Short mmCIF file of N, CA and C in Angstrom, two decimals:
data_model
loop_
_atom_site.label_atom_id
_atom_site.label_comp_id
_atom_site.label_asym_id
_atom_site.label_seq_id
_atom_site.Cartn_x
_atom_site.Cartn_y
_atom_site.Cartn_z
N MET A 1342 31.24 50.95 71.17
CA MET A 1342 31.22 49.78 71.92
C MET A 1342 32.17 49.91 73.02
N LYS A 1343 33.37 50.42 72.61
CA LYS A 1343 34.75 50.84 73.59
C LYS A 1343 34.18 51.85 74.61
N THR A 1344 33.51 52.84 74.01
CA THR A 1344 33.16 53.99 75.01
C THR A 1344 32.25 53.50 75.97
N VAL A 1345 31.27 52.61 75.75
CA VAL A 1345 30.42 51.93 76.72
C VAL A 1345 31.10 51.11 77.62
N LEU A 1346 32.04 50.32 77.18
CA LEU A 1346 32.64 49.47 78.05
C LEU A 1346 33.50 50.19 79.03
N ARG A 1347 34.05 51.32 78.48
CA ARG A 1347 34.91 52.13 79.44
C ARG A 1347 34.10 53.00 80.39
N LYS A 1348 32.95 53.30 79.98
CA LYS A 1348 32.11 53.94 81.11
C LYS A 1348 31.65 52.98 81.95
N VAL A 1349 31.16 51.86 81.75
CA VAL A 1349 30.96 50.63 82.64
C VAL A 1349 32.24 50.23 83.69
N SER A 1350 33.28 50.19 82.99
CA SER A 1350 34.58 50.05 83.84
C SER A 1350 34.78 50.99 84.81
N VAL A 1351 34.83 52.23 84.47
CA VAL A 1351 34.96 53.52 85.45
C VAL A 1351 33.83 53.34 86.46
N THR A 1352 32.54 53.16 86.21
CA THR A 1352 31.45 53.09 86.83
C THR A 1352 31.68 51.99 88.22
N LEU A 1353 32.11 50.81 87.52
CA LEU A 1353 32.20 49.73 88.40
C LEU A 1353 33.47 50.17 89.41
N ALA A 1354 34.54 50.82 88.91
CA ALA A 1354 35.73 51.08 89.76
C ALA A 1354 35.09 52.03 91.01
N MET A 1355 34.62 53.08 90.39
CA MET A 1355 33.82 53.90 91.42
C MET A 1355 33.08 53.30 92.60
N LEU A 1356 32.32 52.27 92.02
CA LEU A 1356 31.42 51.49 92.82
C LEU A 1356 32.20 50.61 93.95
N VAL A 1357 33.34 50.09 93.62
CA VAL A 1357 34.22 49.27 94.36
C VAL A 1357 34.77 50.29 95.34
N VAL A 1358 35.22 51.55 94.96
CA VAL A 1358 35.86 52.32 96.16
C VAL A 1358 34.63 52.77 96.97
N LEU A 1359 33.44 53.00 96.62
CA LEU A 1359 32.35 53.35 97.45
C LEU A 1359 32.00 52.41 98.45
N ILE A 1360 31.97 50.86 98.24
CA ILE A 1360 31.42 49.84 98.77
C ILE A 1360 32.78 49.19 99.62
N GLY A 1361 33.78 49.68 99.25
CA GLY A 1361 34.95 48.98 99.92
C GLY A 1361 35.31 47.67 99.82
N ILE A 1362 35.24 47.25 98.45
CA ILE A 1362 35.69 45.81 98.04
C ILE A 1362 37.37 45.88 98.43
N PRO A 1363 37.85 45.03 99.05
CA PRO A 1363 39.41 44.96 99.39
C PRO A 1363 40.27 44.90 98.25
N VAL A 1364 41.43 45.28 98.27
CA VAL A 1364 42.38 45.28 97.16
C VAL A 1364 42.93 43.85 97.24
N PRO A 1365 43.19 43.24 95.94
CA PRO A 1365 43.55 41.87 95.78
C PRO A 1365 45.01 41.62 96.33
N ALA A 1366 45.23 40.38 96.77
CA ALA A 1366 46.70 40.22 96.95
C ALA A 1366 47.43 39.94 95.80
N THR A 1367 46.84 39.59 94.54
CA THR A 1367 47.42 39.39 93.34
C THR A 1367 46.90 40.39 92.52
N ALA A 1368 47.60 40.52 91.24
CA ALA A 1368 47.14 41.45 90.35
C ALA A 1368 45.75 41.04 89.72
N GLY A 1369 44.94 42.21 89.88
CA GLY A 1369 43.58 42.11 89.42
C GLY A 1369 42.53 42.77 90.27
N SER A 1370 41.19 42.75 89.92
CA SER A 1370 40.25 43.32 90.65
C SER A 1370 38.89 42.98 90.18
N ILE A 1371 38.03 43.83 90.33
CA ILE A 1371 36.66 43.63 89.95
C ILE A 1371 36.76 43.84 88.28
N GLY A 1372 36.12 42.79 87.52
CA GLY A 1372 36.31 42.76 86.23
C GLY A 1372 35.12 43.64 85.46
N THR A 1373 35.29 43.69 84.34
CA THR A 1373 34.20 44.41 83.45
C THR A 1373 32.93 44.02 83.53
N HIS A 1374 32.72 42.68 84.12
CA HIS A 1374 31.31 42.25 84.15
C HIS A 1374 30.86 42.04 85.75
N GLY A 1375 31.59 42.68 86.64
CA GLY A 1375 31.18 42.61 87.98
C GLY A 1375 31.59 41.34 88.63
N LEU A 1376 32.75 40.78 88.20
CA LEU A 1376 33.09 39.50 88.85
C LEU A 1376 34.42 39.96 89.53
N CYS A 1377 34.84 39.12 90.57
CA CYS A 1377 35.96 39.13 91.28
C CYS A 1377 37.12 38.25 90.75
N ASN A 1378 38.23 38.79 90.70
CA ASN A 1378 39.42 37.62 90.39
C ASN A 1378 39.33 36.85 91.62
N PRO A 1379 39.39 35.59 91.39
CA PRO A 1379 39.58 34.72 92.66
C PRO A 1379 40.76 34.90 93.19
N GLY A 1380 40.86 34.97 94.74
CA GLY A 1380 42.31 35.06 95.28
C GLY A 1380 42.08 35.43 96.68
N TRP A 1381 43.33 35.57 97.36
CA TRP A 1381 43.50 36.13 98.76
C TRP A 1381 43.55 37.65 98.57
N TYR A 1382 42.77 38.21 99.41
CA TYR A 1382 42.75 39.71 99.44
C TYR A 1382 42.99 40.03 100.93
N TYR A 1383 43.59 41.24 101.14
CA TYR A 1383 44.03 41.68 102.47
C TYR A 1383 43.25 43.13 102.82
N ARG A 1384 42.77 43.33 103.98
CA ARG A 1384 42.21 44.50 104.26
C ARG A 1384 42.80 44.91 105.79
N VAL A 1385 43.09 46.21 106.01
CA VAL A 1385 43.57 46.76 107.17
C VAL A 1385 42.24 46.77 108.02
N ILE A 1386 42.01 46.40 109.30
CA ILE A 1386 41.06 46.64 110.30
C ILE A 1386 41.40 47.78 111.02
N SER A 1387 42.47 47.78 111.91
CA SER A 1387 42.66 48.97 112.69
C SER A 1387 44.19 49.16 112.95
N ARG A 1388 44.50 50.29 113.57
CA ARG A 1388 45.90 50.65 114.02
C ARG A 1388 45.88 50.88 115.51
N GLY A 1389 46.77 49.99 116.16
CA GLY A 1389 46.84 50.24 117.69
C GLY A 1389 48.03 51.13 117.71
N ALA A 1390 48.50 51.05 119.23
CA ALA A 1390 49.64 52.04 119.60
C ALA A 1390 50.85 51.79 118.90
N ASP A 1391 51.72 52.75 118.45
CA ASP A 1391 53.00 52.27 117.90
C ASP A 1391 53.82 52.03 118.90
N THR A 1392 54.94 51.15 118.46
CA THR A 1392 55.92 50.49 119.65
C THR A 1392 57.28 51.01 118.99
N HIS A 1393 58.03 50.95 119.86
CA HIS A 1393 59.58 51.53 119.65
C HIS A 1393 60.42 50.18 119.82
N SER A 1394 61.21 49.96 118.76
CA SER A 1394 62.28 48.87 118.80
C SER A 1394 63.66 49.42 118.99
N GLN A 1395 64.15 49.22 119.95
CA GLN A 1395 65.52 49.66 120.48
C GLN A 1395 66.52 48.98 119.78
N VAL A 1396 67.51 49.92 119.42
CA VAL A 1396 68.97 49.53 118.85
C VAL A 1396 69.93 50.02 119.80
N GLY A 1397 70.62 49.13 120.31
CA GLY A 1397 71.64 49.50 121.28
C GLY A 1397 71.11 49.47 122.65
N PRO A 1398 72.03 49.98 123.52
CA PRO A 1398 71.64 49.79 125.07
C PRO A 1398 70.89 51.19 125.23
N THR A 1399 70.12 51.22 126.51
CA THR A 1399 69.35 52.34 127.05
C THR A 1399 70.30 53.24 127.69
N GLN A 1400 70.25 54.51 127.37
CA GLN A 1400 71.18 55.59 127.77
C GLN A 1400 70.52 56.11 128.98
N SER A 1401 71.23 56.49 130.03
CA SER A 1401 70.78 57.14 131.37
C SER A 1401 71.62 58.20 131.75
N ASP A 1402 70.89 59.51 132.33
CA ASP A 1402 71.98 60.29 132.95
C ASP A 1402 71.29 61.01 134.17
N TYR A 1403 71.88 60.64 135.23
CA TYR A 1403 71.33 61.20 136.57
C TYR A 1403 71.53 62.66 136.79
N ASN A 1404 70.64 63.58 137.09
CA ASN A 1404 70.84 64.94 137.42
C ASN A 1404 70.82 65.01 139.03
N GLY A 1405 72.00 65.16 139.51
CA GLY A 1405 72.08 65.54 141.00
C GLY A 1405 72.33 66.86 141.59
N THR A 1406 71.86 67.79 140.69
CA THR A 1406 71.94 69.14 140.96
C THR A 1406 70.53 69.60 141.49
N GLY A 1407 70.53 70.80 142.10
CA GLY A 1407 69.31 71.30 142.55
C GLY A 1407 68.39 72.04 141.64
N SER A 1408 68.46 71.83 140.46
CA SER A 1408 67.66 72.54 139.41
C SER A 1408 67.69 71.62 138.22
N ALA A 1409 66.78 71.76 137.35
CA ALA A 1409 66.77 70.93 135.94
C ALA A 1409 68.00 71.40 135.19
N ALA A 1410 68.41 70.25 134.42
CA ALA A 1410 69.57 70.32 133.54
C ALA A 1410 69.11 69.75 132.24
N LEU A 1411 69.83 70.13 131.15
CA LEU A 1411 69.61 69.74 129.93
C LEU A 1411 70.61 68.76 129.72
N VAL A 1412 70.21 67.60 129.24
CA VAL A 1412 71.09 66.33 128.89
C VAL A 1412 71.08 66.04 127.41
N THR A 1413 72.13 65.69 126.84
CA THR A 1413 72.21 65.06 125.53
C THR A 1413 72.55 63.90 125.40
N LEU A 1414 71.52 62.85 124.86
CA LEU A 1414 71.83 61.68 124.52
C LEU A 1414 72.40 61.17 123.08
N THR A 1415 73.33 60.39 122.78
CA THR A 1415 74.02 59.95 121.51
C THR A 1415 73.63 58.67 121.20
N ALA A 1416 73.18 58.29 120.14
CA ALA A 1416 73.04 57.01 119.57
C ALA A 1416 74.40 56.33 119.37
N GLN A 1417 74.65 55.20 119.95
CA GLN A 1417 76.05 54.68 119.87
C GLN A 1417 76.10 53.31 119.24
N MET A 1418 74.88 53.13 118.50
CA MET A 1418 74.96 51.78 117.83
C MET A 1418 74.18 51.96 116.56
N SER A 1419 74.41 51.39 115.48
CA SER A 1419 73.67 51.28 114.22
C SER A 1419 72.94 49.83 114.22
N GLY A 1420 71.81 49.64 113.42
CA GLY A 1420 71.28 48.32 113.16
C GLY A 1420 70.06 48.56 112.26
N SER A 1421 69.32 47.42 112.17
CA SER A 1421 68.05 47.46 111.49
C SER A 1421 67.01 46.81 112.13
N VAL A 1422 65.72 47.57 111.96
CA VAL A 1422 64.50 47.04 112.50
C VAL A 1422 63.55 46.64 111.37
N SER A 1423 63.12 45.32 111.52
CA SER A 1423 62.32 44.68 110.48
C SER A 1423 60.85 44.75 110.72
N ALA A 1424 60.06 44.53 109.75
CA ALA A 1424 58.53 44.32 110.10
C ALA A 1424 58.37 42.95 110.45
N THR A 1425 57.31 42.72 111.39
CA THR A 1425 56.93 41.30 111.66
C THR A 1425 55.50 41.02 111.56
N PHE A 1426 55.18 40.11 110.94
CA PHE A 1426 53.68 39.78 110.69
C PHE A 1426 53.43 38.27 111.46
N SER A 1427 52.25 38.19 112.09
CA SER A 1427 51.90 37.06 112.54
C SER A 1427 50.31 36.64 112.26
N GLY A 1428 49.88 35.59 112.31
CA GLY A 1428 48.58 35.24 111.83
C GLY A 1428 48.73 34.70 110.52
N SER A 1429 47.57 34.86 109.67
CA SER A 1429 47.74 34.41 108.30
C SER A 1429 48.72 34.97 107.38
N THR A 1430 49.47 34.08 106.62
CA THR A 1430 50.37 34.43 105.70
C THR A 1430 49.99 34.06 104.28
N ASN A 1431 48.85 33.98 103.83
CA ASN A 1431 48.52 33.92 102.52
C ASN A 1431 48.57 35.14 101.61
N VAL A 1432 48.78 36.35 102.18
CA VAL A 1432 49.07 37.48 101.36
C VAL A 1432 50.54 37.87 101.82
N GLY A 1433 51.33 38.39 100.80
CA GLY A 1433 52.63 38.85 100.82
C GLY A 1433 52.75 40.17 101.58
N ALA A 1434 53.84 40.26 102.21
CA ALA A 1434 54.27 41.32 102.87
C ALA A 1434 54.23 42.67 102.24
N SER A 1435 54.72 42.81 100.97
CA SER A 1435 54.43 43.87 100.19
C SER A 1435 53.00 44.55 99.91
N ILE A 1436 52.08 43.58 99.80
CA ILE A 1436 50.73 43.75 99.45
C ILE A 1436 50.30 44.34 101.03
N LYS A 1437 50.52 43.86 101.94
CA LYS A 1437 50.30 44.34 103.26
C LYS A 1437 50.58 45.74 103.67
N LEU A 1438 52.02 45.96 103.43
CA LEU A 1438 52.73 47.07 103.65
C LEU A 1438 52.01 48.23 102.94
N ALA A 1439 51.82 47.85 101.40
CA ALA A 1439 51.18 48.80 100.74
C ALA A 1439 49.75 49.21 101.00
N GLU A 1440 48.96 48.43 101.60
CA GLU A 1440 47.66 48.56 102.22
C GLU A 1440 47.64 49.51 103.37
N ILE A 1441 48.61 49.22 104.35
CA ILE A 1441 48.91 49.88 105.45
C ILE A 1441 49.06 51.50 105.19
N HIS A 1442 49.98 51.56 104.11
CA HIS A 1442 50.46 53.03 103.69
C HIS A 1442 49.24 53.61 103.01
N THR A 1443 48.42 52.95 102.33
CA THR A 1443 47.17 53.73 101.86
C THR A 1443 46.13 53.86 102.79
N THR A 1444 46.02 53.08 103.72
CA THR A 1444 44.96 53.41 104.73
C THR A 1444 45.46 54.40 105.76
N TYR A 1445 46.59 54.53 106.07
CA TYR A 1445 47.02 55.42 107.29
C TYR A 1445 47.98 56.44 106.71
N GLY A 1446 48.50 56.56 105.47
CA GLY A 1446 49.28 57.41 104.99
C GLY A 1446 50.64 57.65 105.50
N ILE A 1447 51.18 56.56 106.01
CA ILE A 1447 52.39 56.50 106.66
C ILE A 1447 53.42 55.45 105.69
N ASN A 1448 54.66 55.86 105.72
CA ASN A 1448 55.52 55.18 104.86
C ASN A 1448 56.16 53.98 105.54
N VAL A 1449 55.39 52.95 105.76
CA VAL A 1449 55.73 51.85 106.38
C VAL A 1449 56.83 51.14 105.49
N GLN A 1450 57.85 50.23 106.07
CA GLN A 1450 58.96 49.64 105.26
C GLN A 1450 59.13 48.28 105.83
N SER A 1451 59.68 47.48 105.01
CA SER A 1451 59.93 46.15 105.50
C SER A 1451 61.01 46.01 106.32
N THR A 1452 62.21 47.00 106.24
CA THR A 1452 63.31 47.19 107.12
C THR A 1452 63.70 48.61 106.96
N ILE A 1453 63.90 49.12 108.28
CA ILE A 1453 64.58 50.27 108.27
C ILE A 1453 65.98 50.32 109.00
N THR A 1454 66.76 51.38 108.59
CA THR A 1454 68.14 51.19 109.12
C THR A 1454 68.37 52.47 110.26
N VAL A 1455 68.94 52.09 111.29
CA VAL A 1455 69.10 52.99 112.32
C VAL A 1455 70.59 53.34 112.37
N THR A 1456 70.99 54.47 112.25
CA THR A 1456 72.56 54.84 112.34
C THR A 1456 73.07 55.49 113.65
N ILE A 1457 74.25 55.46 113.86
CA ILE A 1457 74.76 56.02 115.10
C ILE A 1457 74.97 57.60 114.88
N GLY A 1458 75.14 58.10 116.03
CA GLY A 1458 75.46 59.59 115.95
C GLY A 1458 74.28 60.64 116.16
N ASN A 1459 73.01 60.11 116.00
CA ASN A 1459 71.98 60.83 116.20
C ASN A 1459 71.89 61.36 117.63
N GLN A 1460 71.44 62.70 118.11
CA GLN A 1460 71.37 63.14 119.43
C GLN A 1460 70.13 63.54 119.57
N ILE A 1461 69.66 63.82 120.82
CA ILE A 1461 68.49 64.25 121.47
C ILE A 1461 68.76 64.87 122.83
N GLN A 1462 68.20 66.10 122.80
CA GLN A 1462 68.45 66.81 124.27
C GLN A 1462 67.06 66.56 125.00
N ILE A 1463 67.15 66.43 126.27
CA ILE A 1463 65.83 66.35 127.31
C ILE A 1463 66.16 67.13 128.47
N SER A 1464 65.14 67.45 129.06
CA SER A 1464 65.37 68.42 130.32
C SER A 1464 65.22 67.38 131.40
N VAL A 1465 65.95 67.33 132.27
CA VAL A 1465 65.80 66.49 133.45
C VAL A 1465 65.78 66.98 134.74
N PRO A 1466 64.61 66.86 135.51
CA PRO A 1466 64.33 67.63 136.69
C PRO A 1466 65.58 67.34 137.67
N SER A 1467 65.48 68.09 138.81
CA SER A 1467 66.53 67.84 139.90
C SER A 1467 66.26 66.48 140.45
N HIS A 1468 67.49 65.68 140.74
CA HIS A 1468 67.41 64.69 141.44
C HIS A 1468 66.62 63.43 140.47
N MET A 1469 66.55 63.66 139.36
CA MET A 1469 65.82 62.55 138.52
C MET A 1469 66.77 62.11 137.45
N THR A 1470 66.27 60.98 136.92
CA THR A 1470 67.41 60.40 135.77
C THR A 1470 66.56 60.35 134.33
N GLY A 1471 67.21 61.10 133.33
CA GLY A 1471 66.70 61.00 132.05
C GLY A 1471 67.22 59.84 131.36
N ASN A 1472 66.28 59.17 130.74
CA ASN A 1472 66.75 57.70 129.93
C ASN A 1472 66.23 58.02 128.42
N GLY A 1473 66.95 57.29 127.52
CA GLY A 1473 66.51 57.30 126.28
C GLY A 1473 66.97 56.03 125.47
N ASN A 1474 65.88 55.43 124.46
CA ASN A 1474 66.44 54.44 123.74
C ASN A 1474 66.39 54.88 122.38
N TYR A 1475 67.41 54.71 121.42
CA TYR A 1475 67.29 55.21 120.17
C TYR A 1475 67.00 53.83 119.35
N GLY A 1476 66.26 54.07 118.21
CA GLY A 1476 65.65 52.90 117.31
C GLY A 1476 64.74 53.35 116.36
N ALA A 1477 63.60 52.44 116.12
CA ALA A 1477 62.66 52.88 115.10
C ALA A 1477 61.28 52.56 115.70
N TRP A 1478 60.43 53.50 115.32
CA TRP A 1478 59.12 53.42 115.82
C TRP A 1478 58.17 52.48 114.66
N ARG A 1479 57.40 51.50 115.16
CA ARG A 1479 56.68 50.66 114.29
C ARG A 1479 55.28 50.88 114.37
N ALA A 1480 54.51 50.83 113.43
CA ALA A 1480 52.91 50.95 113.31
C ALA A 1480 52.64 49.45 113.92
N HIS A 1481 51.63 49.68 114.76
CA HIS A 1481 50.97 48.17 114.91
C HIS A 1481 49.52 48.36 114.25
N THR A 1482 49.45 47.30 113.48
CA THR A 1482 48.01 47.26 112.65
C THR A 1482 47.51 45.71 112.80
N THR A 1483 46.05 45.64 112.54
CA THR A 1483 45.52 44.40 112.65
C THR A 1483 44.76 44.48 111.21
N GLY A 1484 44.63 42.96 110.69
CA GLY A 1484 44.02 43.07 109.36
C GLY A 1484 43.27 41.71 109.22
N VAL A 1485 42.69 41.55 108.19
CA VAL A 1485 42.18 40.23 107.66
C VAL A 1485 42.37 39.98 106.16
N GLU A 1486 42.79 38.64 106.03
CA GLU A 1486 42.89 38.00 104.69
C GLU A 1486 41.79 37.10 104.33
N GLU A 1487 41.12 37.53 103.25
CA GLU A 1487 39.89 36.87 102.77
C GLU A 1487 39.96 36.26 101.45
N TRP A 1488 39.60 34.93 101.35
CA TRP A 1488 39.49 34.31 99.87
C TRP A 1488 38.26 34.80 99.20
N TYR A 1489 38.40 35.39 98.24
CA TYR A 1489 37.13 35.84 97.30
C TYR A 1489 36.94 34.85 96.19
N THR A 1490 35.87 34.45 95.91
CA THR A 1490 35.42 33.70 94.74
C THR A 1490 35.22 34.50 93.64
N SER A 1491 35.01 33.98 92.50
CA SER A 1491 34.97 34.81 91.16
C SER A 1491 33.66 35.59 91.34
N THR A 1492 32.73 35.08 92.03
CA THR A 1492 31.29 36.02 92.48
C THR A 1492 31.50 36.89 93.70
N CYS A 1493 32.54 37.17 94.08
CA CYS A 1493 32.92 38.13 95.09
C CYS A 1493 32.40 37.51 96.52
N SER A 1494 32.29 36.26 96.73
CA SER A 1494 31.89 35.75 97.96
C SER A 1494 33.15 35.39 98.67
N VAL A 1495 33.26 35.64 99.93
CA VAL A 1495 34.26 35.26 100.91
C VAL A 1495 34.06 33.82 101.43
N THR A 1496 34.97 32.98 101.25
CA THR A 1496 34.68 31.63 101.83
C THR A 1496 35.72 31.20 102.54
N SER A 1497 36.79 31.90 103.01
CA SER A 1497 37.60 31.74 104.11
C SER A 1497 38.44 33.07 104.56
N SER A 1498 38.47 33.21 105.63
CA SER A 1498 39.14 34.51 106.27
C SER A 1498 40.13 34.19 107.69
N ALA A 1499 41.01 34.86 107.77
CA ALA A 1499 41.97 34.67 108.83
C ALA A 1499 42.42 36.17 109.20
N GLY A 1500 42.66 36.17 110.46
CA GLY A 1500 43.19 37.55 111.27
C GLY A 1500 44.63 37.59 110.74
N THR A 1501 45.23 38.96 111.11
CA THR A 1501 46.85 39.10 111.06
C THR A 1501 47.00 40.20 111.93
N SER A 1502 48.22 40.28 112.20
CA SER A 1502 48.68 41.33 113.12
C SER A 1502 50.12 41.75 112.56
N GLU A 1503 50.49 42.99 112.38
CA GLU A 1503 51.69 43.51 111.75
C GLU A 1503 52.25 44.66 112.54
N TYR A 1504 53.62 44.51 112.47
CA TYR A 1504 54.40 45.56 113.15
C TYR A 1504 55.52 46.10 112.12
N SER A 1505 55.22 47.27 111.74
CA SER A 1505 55.98 47.79 110.46
C SER A 1505 56.66 49.00 110.86
N PRO A 1506 57.98 48.95 110.69
CA PRO A 1506 58.65 50.26 110.99
C PRO A 1506 58.36 51.40 109.86
N TYR A 1507 58.46 52.50 110.34
CA TYR A 1507 58.11 53.72 109.46
C TYR A 1507 58.98 54.99 109.87
N LYS A 1508 59.60 54.92 110.90
CA LYS A 1508 60.23 56.39 111.09
C LYS A 1508 61.53 55.89 112.53
N VAL A 1509 62.75 56.39 112.14
CA VAL A 1509 63.75 56.44 113.18
C VAL A 1509 63.71 57.44 114.30
N GLY A 1510 63.83 57.14 115.43
CA GLY A 1510 63.86 58.14 116.56
C GLY A 1510 64.12 57.73 118.00
N TRP A 1511 63.67 58.39 118.76
CA TRP A 1511 64.20 58.19 120.11
C TRP A 1511 62.84 58.00 121.13
N ASN A 1512 62.96 57.11 122.05
CA ASN A 1512 61.96 56.95 122.83
C ASN A 1512 62.64 57.53 124.41
N THR A 1513 62.11 58.48 124.93
CA THR A 1513 62.71 59.14 126.17
C THR A 1513 61.60 58.99 127.38
N TRP A 1514 62.27 58.96 128.51
CA TRP A 1514 61.37 58.96 129.81
C TRP A 1514 62.26 59.70 130.95
N ILE A 1515 61.67 60.07 132.00
CA ILE A 1515 62.18 60.32 133.21
C ILE A 1515 61.98 59.51 134.25
N SER A 1516 62.95 58.96 135.12
CA SER A 1516 62.70 58.19 136.26
C SER A 1516 63.27 58.67 137.60
#
């Protein structure tokens, strides 16, 4: 009997993956009898363009020479960049971050620390200005929170938007 139940459970788990039933916001999932654990579930819908959150002032260096010049920018301030969430808040941040990580393979965090001293070199054309902001890149994702009943019916849903930091770095441009 245990072997039969184990095979049914494994088969149901594979079916869940194939048909894309979302991960629950609380512990639990599809039971051995094909029923959902009632509760809020979160599902990532899309990933938009990454955004850069600046820590410290913009650094700029004008190249007044007649040829391109290599410029070094150095981070002067440290700080933290946090994840921000808007829309529905029935599902906790840790569940959303885990789902974003699973879906896109990026190590999103609730907070990331930006330290001083990091440097970058950029080539600045003649009579142009090289600019840079040091900080953290945040992944922009949208998702949906859904209330599932014990029969896996969705009775309520609401959209969400997340900006989750995942890497420290520079945003540079020439003006």
